[in-house]
Short mmCIF file of C-alpha atoms in Angstrom, two decimals:
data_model
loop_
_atom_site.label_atom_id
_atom_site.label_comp_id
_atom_site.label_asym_id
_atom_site.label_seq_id
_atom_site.Cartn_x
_atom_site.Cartn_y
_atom_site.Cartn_z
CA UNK A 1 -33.52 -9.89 -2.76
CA UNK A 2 -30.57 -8.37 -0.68
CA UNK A 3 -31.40 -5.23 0.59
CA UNK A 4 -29.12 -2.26 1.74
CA UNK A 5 -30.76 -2.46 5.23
CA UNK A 6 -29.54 -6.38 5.41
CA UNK A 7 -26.17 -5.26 4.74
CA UNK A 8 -25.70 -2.94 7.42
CA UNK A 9 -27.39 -5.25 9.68
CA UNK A 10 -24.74 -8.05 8.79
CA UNK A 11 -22.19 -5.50 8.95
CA UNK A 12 -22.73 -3.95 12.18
CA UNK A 13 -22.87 -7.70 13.52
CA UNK A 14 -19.31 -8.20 12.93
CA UNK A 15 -18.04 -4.84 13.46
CA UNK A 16 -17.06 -5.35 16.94
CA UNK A 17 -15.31 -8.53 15.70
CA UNK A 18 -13.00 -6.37 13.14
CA UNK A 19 -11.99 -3.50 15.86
CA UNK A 20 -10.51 -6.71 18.12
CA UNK A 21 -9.30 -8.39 15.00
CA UNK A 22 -7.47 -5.16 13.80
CA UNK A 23 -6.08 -4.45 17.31
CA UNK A 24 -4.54 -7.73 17.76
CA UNK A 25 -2.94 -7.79 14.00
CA UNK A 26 -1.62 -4.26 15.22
CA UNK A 27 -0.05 -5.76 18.34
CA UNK A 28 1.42 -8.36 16.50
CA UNK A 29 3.11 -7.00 13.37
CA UNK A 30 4.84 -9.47 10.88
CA UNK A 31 7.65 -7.54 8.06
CA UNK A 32 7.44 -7.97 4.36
CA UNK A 33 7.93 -11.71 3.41
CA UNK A 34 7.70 -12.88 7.07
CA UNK A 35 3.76 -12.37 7.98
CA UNK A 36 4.59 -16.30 9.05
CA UNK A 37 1.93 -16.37 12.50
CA UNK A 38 -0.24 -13.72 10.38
CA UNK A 39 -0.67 -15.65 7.92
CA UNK A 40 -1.37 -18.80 10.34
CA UNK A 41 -4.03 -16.13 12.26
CA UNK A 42 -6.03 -15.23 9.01
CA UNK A 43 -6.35 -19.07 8.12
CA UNK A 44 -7.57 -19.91 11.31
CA UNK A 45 -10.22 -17.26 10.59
CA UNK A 46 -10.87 -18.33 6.96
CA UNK A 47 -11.08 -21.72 7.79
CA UNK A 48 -13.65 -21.43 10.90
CA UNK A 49 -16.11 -19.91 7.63
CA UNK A 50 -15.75 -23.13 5.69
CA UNK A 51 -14.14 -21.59 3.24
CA UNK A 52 -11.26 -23.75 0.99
CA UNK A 53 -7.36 -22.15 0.88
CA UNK A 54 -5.08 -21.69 -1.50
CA UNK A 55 -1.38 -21.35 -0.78
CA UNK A 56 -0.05 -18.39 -3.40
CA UNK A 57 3.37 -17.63 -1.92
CA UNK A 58 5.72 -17.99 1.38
CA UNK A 59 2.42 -16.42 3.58
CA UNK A 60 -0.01 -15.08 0.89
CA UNK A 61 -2.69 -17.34 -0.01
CA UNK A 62 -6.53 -16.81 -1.21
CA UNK A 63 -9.87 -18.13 -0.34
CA UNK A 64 -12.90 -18.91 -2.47
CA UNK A 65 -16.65 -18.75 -1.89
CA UNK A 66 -18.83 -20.05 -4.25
CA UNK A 67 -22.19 -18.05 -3.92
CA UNK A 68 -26.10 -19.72 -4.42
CA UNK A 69 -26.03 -19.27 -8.33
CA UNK A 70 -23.08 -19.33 -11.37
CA UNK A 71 -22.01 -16.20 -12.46
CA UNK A 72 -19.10 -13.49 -12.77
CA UNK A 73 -15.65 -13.93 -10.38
CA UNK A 74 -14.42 -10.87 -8.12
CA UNK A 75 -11.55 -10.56 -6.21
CA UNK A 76 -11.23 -8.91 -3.03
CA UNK A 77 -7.86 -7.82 -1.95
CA UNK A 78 -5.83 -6.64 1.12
CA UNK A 79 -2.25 -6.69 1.94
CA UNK A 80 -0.88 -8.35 5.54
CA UNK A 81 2.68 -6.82 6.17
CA UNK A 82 4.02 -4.53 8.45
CA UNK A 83 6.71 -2.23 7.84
CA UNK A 84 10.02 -2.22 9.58
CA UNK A 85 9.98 0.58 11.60
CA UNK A 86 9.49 1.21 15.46
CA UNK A 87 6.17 2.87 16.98
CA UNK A 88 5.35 5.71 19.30
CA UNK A 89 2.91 4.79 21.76
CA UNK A 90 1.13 8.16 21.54
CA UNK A 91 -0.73 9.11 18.61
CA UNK A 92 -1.14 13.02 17.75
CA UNK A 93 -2.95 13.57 20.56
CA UNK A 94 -2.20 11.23 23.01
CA UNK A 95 -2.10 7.18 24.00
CA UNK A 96 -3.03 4.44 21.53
CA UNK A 97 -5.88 1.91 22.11
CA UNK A 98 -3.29 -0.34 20.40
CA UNK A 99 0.92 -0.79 19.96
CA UNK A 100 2.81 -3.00 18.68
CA UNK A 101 4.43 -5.71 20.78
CA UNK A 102 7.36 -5.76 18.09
CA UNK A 103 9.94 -3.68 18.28
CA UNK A 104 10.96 -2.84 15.09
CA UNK A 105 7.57 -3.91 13.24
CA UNK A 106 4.72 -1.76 13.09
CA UNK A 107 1.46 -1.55 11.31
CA UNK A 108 1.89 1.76 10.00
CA UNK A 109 0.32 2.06 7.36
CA UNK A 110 -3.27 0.77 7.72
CA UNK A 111 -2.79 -3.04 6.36
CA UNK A 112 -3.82 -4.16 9.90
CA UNK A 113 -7.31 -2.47 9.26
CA UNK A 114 -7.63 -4.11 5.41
CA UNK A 115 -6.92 -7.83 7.07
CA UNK A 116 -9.43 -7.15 9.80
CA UNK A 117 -11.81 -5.69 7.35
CA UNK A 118 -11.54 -8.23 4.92
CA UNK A 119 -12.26 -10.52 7.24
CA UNK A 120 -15.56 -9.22 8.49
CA UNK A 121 -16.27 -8.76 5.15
CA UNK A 122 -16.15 -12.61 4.54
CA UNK A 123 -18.19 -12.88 7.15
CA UNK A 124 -20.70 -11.09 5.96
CA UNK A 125 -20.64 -12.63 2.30
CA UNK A 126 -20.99 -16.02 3.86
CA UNK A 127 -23.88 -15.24 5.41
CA UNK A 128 -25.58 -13.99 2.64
CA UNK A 129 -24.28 -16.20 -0.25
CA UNK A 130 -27.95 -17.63 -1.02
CA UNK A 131 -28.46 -13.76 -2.04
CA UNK A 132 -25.82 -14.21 -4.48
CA UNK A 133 -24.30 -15.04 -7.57
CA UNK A 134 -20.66 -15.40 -8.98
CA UNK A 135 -17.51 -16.28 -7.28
CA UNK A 136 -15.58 -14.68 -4.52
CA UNK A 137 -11.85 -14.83 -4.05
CA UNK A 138 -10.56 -13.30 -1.61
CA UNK A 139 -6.80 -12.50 -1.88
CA UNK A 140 -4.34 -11.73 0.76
CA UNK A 141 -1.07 -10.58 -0.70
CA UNK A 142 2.31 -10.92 0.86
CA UNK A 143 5.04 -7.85 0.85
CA UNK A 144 3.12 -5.41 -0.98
CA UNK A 145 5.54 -2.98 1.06
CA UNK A 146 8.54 -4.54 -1.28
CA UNK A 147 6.50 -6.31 -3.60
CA UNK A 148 7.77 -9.71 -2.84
CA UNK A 149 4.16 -11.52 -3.70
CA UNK A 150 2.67 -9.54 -5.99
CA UNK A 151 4.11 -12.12 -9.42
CA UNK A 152 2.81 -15.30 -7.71
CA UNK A 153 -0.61 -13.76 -6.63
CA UNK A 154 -0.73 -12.89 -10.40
CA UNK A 155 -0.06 -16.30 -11.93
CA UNK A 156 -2.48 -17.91 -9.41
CA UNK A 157 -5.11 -15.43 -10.57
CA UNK A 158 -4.28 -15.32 -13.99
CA UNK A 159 -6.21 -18.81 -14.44
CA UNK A 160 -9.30 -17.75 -12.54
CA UNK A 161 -11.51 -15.56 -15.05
CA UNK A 162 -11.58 -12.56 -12.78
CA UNK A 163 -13.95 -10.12 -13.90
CA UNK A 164 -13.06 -7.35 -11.69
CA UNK A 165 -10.70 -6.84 -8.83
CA UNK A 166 -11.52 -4.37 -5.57
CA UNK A 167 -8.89 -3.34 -3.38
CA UNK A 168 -9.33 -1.00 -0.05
CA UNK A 169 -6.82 1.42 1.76
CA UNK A 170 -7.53 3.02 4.89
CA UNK A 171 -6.24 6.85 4.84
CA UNK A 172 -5.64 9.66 7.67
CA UNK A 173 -5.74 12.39 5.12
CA UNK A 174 -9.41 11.58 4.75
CA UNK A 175 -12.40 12.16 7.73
CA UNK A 176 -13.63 8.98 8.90
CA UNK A 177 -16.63 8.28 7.04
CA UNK A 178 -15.88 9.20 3.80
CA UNK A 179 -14.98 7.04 0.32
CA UNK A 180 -12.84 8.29 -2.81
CA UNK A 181 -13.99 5.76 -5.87
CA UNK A 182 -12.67 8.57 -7.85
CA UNK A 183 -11.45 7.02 -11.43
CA UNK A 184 -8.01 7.48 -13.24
CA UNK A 185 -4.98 8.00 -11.28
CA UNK A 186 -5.05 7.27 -7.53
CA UNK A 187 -1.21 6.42 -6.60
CA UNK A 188 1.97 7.13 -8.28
CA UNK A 189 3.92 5.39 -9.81
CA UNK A 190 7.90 4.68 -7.94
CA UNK A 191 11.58 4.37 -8.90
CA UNK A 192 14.08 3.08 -6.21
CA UNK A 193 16.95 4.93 -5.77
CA UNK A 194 20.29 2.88 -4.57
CA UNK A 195 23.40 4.05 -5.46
CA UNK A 196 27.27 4.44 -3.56
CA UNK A 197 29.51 7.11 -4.96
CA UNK A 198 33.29 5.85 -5.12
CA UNK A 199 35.99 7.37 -3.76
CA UNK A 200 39.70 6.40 -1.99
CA UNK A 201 39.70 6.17 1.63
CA UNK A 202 42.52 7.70 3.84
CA UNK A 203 44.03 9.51 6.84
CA UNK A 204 41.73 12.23 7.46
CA UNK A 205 44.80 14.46 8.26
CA UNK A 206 45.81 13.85 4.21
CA UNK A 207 42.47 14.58 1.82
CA UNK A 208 44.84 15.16 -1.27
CA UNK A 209 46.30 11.59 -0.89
CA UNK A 210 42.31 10.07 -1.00
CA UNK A 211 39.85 10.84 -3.07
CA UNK A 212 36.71 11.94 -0.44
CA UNK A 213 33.55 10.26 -2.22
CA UNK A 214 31.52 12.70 0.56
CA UNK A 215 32.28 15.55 -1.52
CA UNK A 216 31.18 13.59 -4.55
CA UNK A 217 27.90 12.35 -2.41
CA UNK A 218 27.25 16.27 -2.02
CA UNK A 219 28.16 17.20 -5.63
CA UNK A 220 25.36 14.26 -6.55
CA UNK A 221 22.59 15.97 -4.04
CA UNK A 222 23.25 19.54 -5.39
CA UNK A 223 23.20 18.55 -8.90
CA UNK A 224 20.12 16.46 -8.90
CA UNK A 225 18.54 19.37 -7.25
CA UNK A 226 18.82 21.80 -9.88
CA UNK A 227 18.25 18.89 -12.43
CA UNK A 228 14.70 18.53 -11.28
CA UNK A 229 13.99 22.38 -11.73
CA UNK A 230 15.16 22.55 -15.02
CA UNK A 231 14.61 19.14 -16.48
CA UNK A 232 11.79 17.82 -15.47
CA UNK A 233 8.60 18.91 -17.70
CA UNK A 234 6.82 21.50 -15.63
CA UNK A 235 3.38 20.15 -16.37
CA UNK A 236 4.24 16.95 -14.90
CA UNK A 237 4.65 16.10 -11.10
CA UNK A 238 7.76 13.94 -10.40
CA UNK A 239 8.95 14.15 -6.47
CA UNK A 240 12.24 13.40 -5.87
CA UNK A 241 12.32 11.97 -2.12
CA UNK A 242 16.23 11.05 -1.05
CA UNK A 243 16.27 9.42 2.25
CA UNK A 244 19.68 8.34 3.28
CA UNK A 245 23.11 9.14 2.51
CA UNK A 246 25.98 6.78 4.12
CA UNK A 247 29.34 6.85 4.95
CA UNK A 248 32.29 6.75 7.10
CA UNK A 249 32.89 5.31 10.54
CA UNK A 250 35.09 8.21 12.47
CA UNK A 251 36.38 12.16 12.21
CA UNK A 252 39.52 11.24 10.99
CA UNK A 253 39.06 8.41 8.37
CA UNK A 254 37.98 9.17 4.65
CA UNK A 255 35.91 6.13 3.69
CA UNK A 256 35.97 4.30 0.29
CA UNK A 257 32.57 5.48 -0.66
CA UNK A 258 29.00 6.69 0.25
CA UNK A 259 25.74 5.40 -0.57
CA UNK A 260 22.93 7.31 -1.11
CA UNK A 261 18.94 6.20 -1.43
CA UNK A 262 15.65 7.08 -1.99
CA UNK A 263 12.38 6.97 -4.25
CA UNK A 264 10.98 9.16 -7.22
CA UNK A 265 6.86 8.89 -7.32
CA UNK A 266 5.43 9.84 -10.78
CA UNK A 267 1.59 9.81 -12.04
CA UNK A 268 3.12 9.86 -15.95
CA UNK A 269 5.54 6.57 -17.29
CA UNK A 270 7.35 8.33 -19.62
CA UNK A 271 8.25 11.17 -17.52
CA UNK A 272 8.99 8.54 -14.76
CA UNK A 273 11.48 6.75 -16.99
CA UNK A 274 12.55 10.28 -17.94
CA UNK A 275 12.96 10.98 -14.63
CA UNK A 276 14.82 7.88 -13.91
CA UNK A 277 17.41 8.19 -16.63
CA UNK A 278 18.11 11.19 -15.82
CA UNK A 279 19.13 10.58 -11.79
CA UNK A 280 21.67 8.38 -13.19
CA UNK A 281 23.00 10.34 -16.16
CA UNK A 282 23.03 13.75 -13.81
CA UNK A 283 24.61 11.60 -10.66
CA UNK A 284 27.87 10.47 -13.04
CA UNK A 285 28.94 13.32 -14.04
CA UNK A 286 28.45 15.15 -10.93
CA UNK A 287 30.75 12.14 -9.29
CA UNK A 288 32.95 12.47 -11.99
CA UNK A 289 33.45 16.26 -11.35
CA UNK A 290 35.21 14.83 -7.97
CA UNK A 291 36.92 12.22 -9.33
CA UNK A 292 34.53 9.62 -8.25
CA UNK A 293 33.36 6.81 -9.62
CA UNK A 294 29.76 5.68 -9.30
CA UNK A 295 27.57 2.56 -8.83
CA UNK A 296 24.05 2.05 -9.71
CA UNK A 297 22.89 -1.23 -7.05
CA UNK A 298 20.86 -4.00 -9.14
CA UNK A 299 17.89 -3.04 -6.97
CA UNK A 300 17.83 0.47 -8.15
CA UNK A 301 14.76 -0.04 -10.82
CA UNK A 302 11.22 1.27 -11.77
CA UNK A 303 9.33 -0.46 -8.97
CA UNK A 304 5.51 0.32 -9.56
CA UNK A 305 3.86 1.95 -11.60
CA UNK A 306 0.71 4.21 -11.05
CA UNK A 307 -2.72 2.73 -9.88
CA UNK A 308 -5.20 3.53 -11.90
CA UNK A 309 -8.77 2.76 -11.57
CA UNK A 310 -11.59 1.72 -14.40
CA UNK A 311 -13.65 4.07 -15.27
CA UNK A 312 -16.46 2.22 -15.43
CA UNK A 313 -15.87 0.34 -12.06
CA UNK A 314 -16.00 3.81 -10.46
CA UNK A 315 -18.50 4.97 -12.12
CA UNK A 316 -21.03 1.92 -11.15
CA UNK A 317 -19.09 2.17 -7.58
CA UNK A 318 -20.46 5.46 -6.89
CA UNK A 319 -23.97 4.49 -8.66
CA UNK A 320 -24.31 1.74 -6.35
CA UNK A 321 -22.35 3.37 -3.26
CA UNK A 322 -24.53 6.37 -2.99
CA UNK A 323 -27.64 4.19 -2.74
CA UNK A 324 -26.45 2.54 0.62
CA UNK A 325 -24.97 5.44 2.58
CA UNK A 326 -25.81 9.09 3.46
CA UNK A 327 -25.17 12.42 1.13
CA UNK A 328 -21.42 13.14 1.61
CA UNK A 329 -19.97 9.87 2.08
CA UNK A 330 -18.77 9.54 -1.14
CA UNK A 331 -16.07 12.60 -1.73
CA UNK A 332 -13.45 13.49 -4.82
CA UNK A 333 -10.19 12.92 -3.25
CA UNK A 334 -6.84 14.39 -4.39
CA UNK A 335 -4.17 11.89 -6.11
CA UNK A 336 -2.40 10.05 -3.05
CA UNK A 337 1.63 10.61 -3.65
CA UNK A 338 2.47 7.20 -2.01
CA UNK A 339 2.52 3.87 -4.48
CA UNK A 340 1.05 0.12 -4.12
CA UNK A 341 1.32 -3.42 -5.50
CA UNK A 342 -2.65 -2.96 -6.26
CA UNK A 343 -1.42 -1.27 -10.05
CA UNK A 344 -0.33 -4.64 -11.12
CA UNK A 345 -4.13 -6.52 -11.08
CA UNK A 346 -4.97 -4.36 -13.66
CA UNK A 347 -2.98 -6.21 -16.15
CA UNK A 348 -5.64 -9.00 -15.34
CA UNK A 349 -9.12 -7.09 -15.22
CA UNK A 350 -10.94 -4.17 -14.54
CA UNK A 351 -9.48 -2.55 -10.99
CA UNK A 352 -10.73 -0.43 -8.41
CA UNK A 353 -8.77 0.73 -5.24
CA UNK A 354 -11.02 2.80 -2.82
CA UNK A 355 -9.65 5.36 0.18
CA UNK A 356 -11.59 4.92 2.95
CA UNK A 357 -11.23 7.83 5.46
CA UNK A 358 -10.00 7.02 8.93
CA UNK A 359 -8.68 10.84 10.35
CA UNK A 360 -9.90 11.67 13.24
CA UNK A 361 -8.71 15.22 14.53
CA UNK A 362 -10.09 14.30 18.55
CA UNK A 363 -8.62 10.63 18.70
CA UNK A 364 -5.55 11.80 16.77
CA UNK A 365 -6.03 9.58 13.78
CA UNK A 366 -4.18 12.09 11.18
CA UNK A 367 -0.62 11.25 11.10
CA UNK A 368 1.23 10.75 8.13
CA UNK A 369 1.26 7.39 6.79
CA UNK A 370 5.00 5.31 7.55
CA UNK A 371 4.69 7.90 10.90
CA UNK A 372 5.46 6.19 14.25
CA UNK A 373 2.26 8.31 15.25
CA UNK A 374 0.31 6.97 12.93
CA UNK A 375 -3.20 5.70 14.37
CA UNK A 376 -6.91 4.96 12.84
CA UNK A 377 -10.51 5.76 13.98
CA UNK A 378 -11.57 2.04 14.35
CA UNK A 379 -15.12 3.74 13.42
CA UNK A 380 -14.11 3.93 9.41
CA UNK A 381 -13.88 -0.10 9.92
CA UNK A 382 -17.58 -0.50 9.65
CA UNK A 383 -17.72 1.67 6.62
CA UNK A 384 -15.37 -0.68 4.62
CA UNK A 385 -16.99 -3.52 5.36
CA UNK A 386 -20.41 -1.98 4.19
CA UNK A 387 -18.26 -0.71 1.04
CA UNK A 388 -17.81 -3.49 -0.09
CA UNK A 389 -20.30 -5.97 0.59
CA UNK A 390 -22.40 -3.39 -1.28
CA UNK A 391 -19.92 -3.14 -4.54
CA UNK A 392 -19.79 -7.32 -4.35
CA UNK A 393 -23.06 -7.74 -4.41
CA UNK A 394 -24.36 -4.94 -6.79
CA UNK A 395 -21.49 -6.55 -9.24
CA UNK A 396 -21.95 -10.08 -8.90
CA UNK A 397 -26.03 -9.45 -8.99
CA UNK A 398 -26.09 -7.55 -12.28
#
């Protein structure tokens, strides 16, 4: 019988091996759809277990293990891109252990930790198959940051006969040490913003011979302001996050038009798609009113929507959770305003996506997520890997 004490044994085995593994996946950050020598890296680890590969997309790909006895399939998931962003080499409090060697990749967001956890996690499941039942896949999904590998991972899964799906993310917002398996709405749901406002360029020195599409850009931004006071339903939360607005290329040269982006994050689909419609009804007219024109760019779309966790997963989570670790490790967490690829595998099985705290106040582990200060407590690695060896084998052993 596998005991809770064998599992933090095995886990504190490889722990040292995930805090080297996460620093050099840091140092060596791969972009959406081009994790080409991370993907190479994470075979070369699979591989050395004995496990088989299967290629899923450009660099995502899965592994099997197939434990001592037949029974029920889970998948274990974590994400392998960086974003496309340069880093700080000083946290919130000072310099990082680790920084990436790229300069305009940089792990971010915590998906360095989830490879290097998954990883030990293996591992650990390898070495105590004979204690288990069921099937293991363990999926490492390409892009999650644009979603360019989500489909394929899907229809490569789709013909497995997962039972349940479990999917981590590392958090500063959270103390290191602590786990959210809270159920129902974790992460919101997204809508991409992409649109240019049309104008007439022209000699600066002549604005009534053009027609200035900034003015139209500005009548967009003041309009969808007041829009989202009045129109959206006041017992729903929809942010509205614009990021950029572009345009021109000198003082005294009206461009031909302006673009503007950005993302709306929702926890409700109908308000979403409410939400949605209503950016691009509000944005014509307010062009319109400045004799603009306006385009809406193919890629401006509902992206995601929100990830939501089983109820019963998180209910025999916590069961099984709160046998293997101390009082107060397990904590309600508030709904996390950022959104994930994970919402999608729930249109296969049961899902569960877990926060696992990594904010440490003295390292200076609590930036904001997409910060160039972000950091994480490589103690909260050990804790994942305990996570969910102890889920995976309380599931596949029932």
């Amino acid at each position: 019988m596998l005991s809770n004490e064998m599992i933090i044994e095995a886990a504190k085995e490889v722990e040292e091996y995930v805090k080297l593994t996460r620093g050099y996946l840091h140092e060596n950050p791969e972009i959406s759809g081009q994790e080409f020598d991370t993907s190479a890296f994470l075979k070369k680890e699979v591989k050395a277990l004995g496990l088989p590969i299967e290629e899923v997309s450009t660099t995502g790909f899965i592994a099997t293990l197939k434990c001592k006895n037949p029974g029920k399939t889970l998948a274990l998931r974590s994400d392998i891109d960086a974003l496309k962003m340069p880093e700080s080499e000083t946290n919130t409090v000072g310099k990082k252990k680790y920084v990436s060697k790229r300069s305009e990749a940089c792990h971010s967001c915590g998906h360095d930790g989830h490879m290097a956890m998954l990883l030990g996690t293996m591992k650990v499941l390898v070495k105590l198959k004979n204690y288990l039942s069921g099937t293991i896949i363990f999926c490492f999904e390409e892009g999650e940051e644009i979603g360019c590998g989500i489909d394929k991972m899907l229809t490569v899964l789709s013909k497995k006969n997962i039972d349940a799906i479990w999917g981590i993310h590392l958090t500063s917002f959270m103390k290191t040490g602590t786990v959210s398996v809270d159920p129902g709405s974790r992460m919101t749901g997204a809508a991409l913003i992409n649109m240019n406002i049309i104008g007439r360029g022209g000699h600066g020195s002549r604005p009534d011979l053009s027609i200035n599409p900034l003015f139209g850009a500005a009548n967009v931004l003041m309009s969808l302001s007041s829009a989202w006071v009045n129109r959206i339903d006041s017992n729903e939360t929809v942010t509205l996050g614009l990021a950029t607005i572009n345009g021109g290329t000198a003082a005294n040269i009206i461009p031909d038009k302006v673009s503007i982006t950005g993302t709306i994050r929702y926890f409700n689909v109908a308000e979403g798609e409410k939400a949605f419609n209503l950016i691009k009804e509000v944005s014509t007219y307010a062009a319109k009113s400045q004799n603009c024109l306006i385009e809406f760019d193919p890629d401006m779309r509902i992206a995601a929507n929100p990830t939501i966790n089983d109820a019963e997963l998180s209910a025999f989570a916590a069961k099984h959770l709160n046998e293997i670790f101390p009082e107060g490790t397990l904590i309600h967490q508030e709904k996390w305003y950022a959104s994930e690829s994970f919402n999608r595998y729930s249109a296969l099985c049961p899902s569960l996506f877990v926060f696992v705290g990594a904010g440490n106040e003295k390292i200076g582990s609590t930036a904001e997520h997409h910060n160039v200060h972000f950091d994480l407590d490589e103690n909260a690695f050990i804790t994942g890997v305990i996570s969910t060896t102890k889920f995976a084998s309380s599931f596949l052993n029932i």
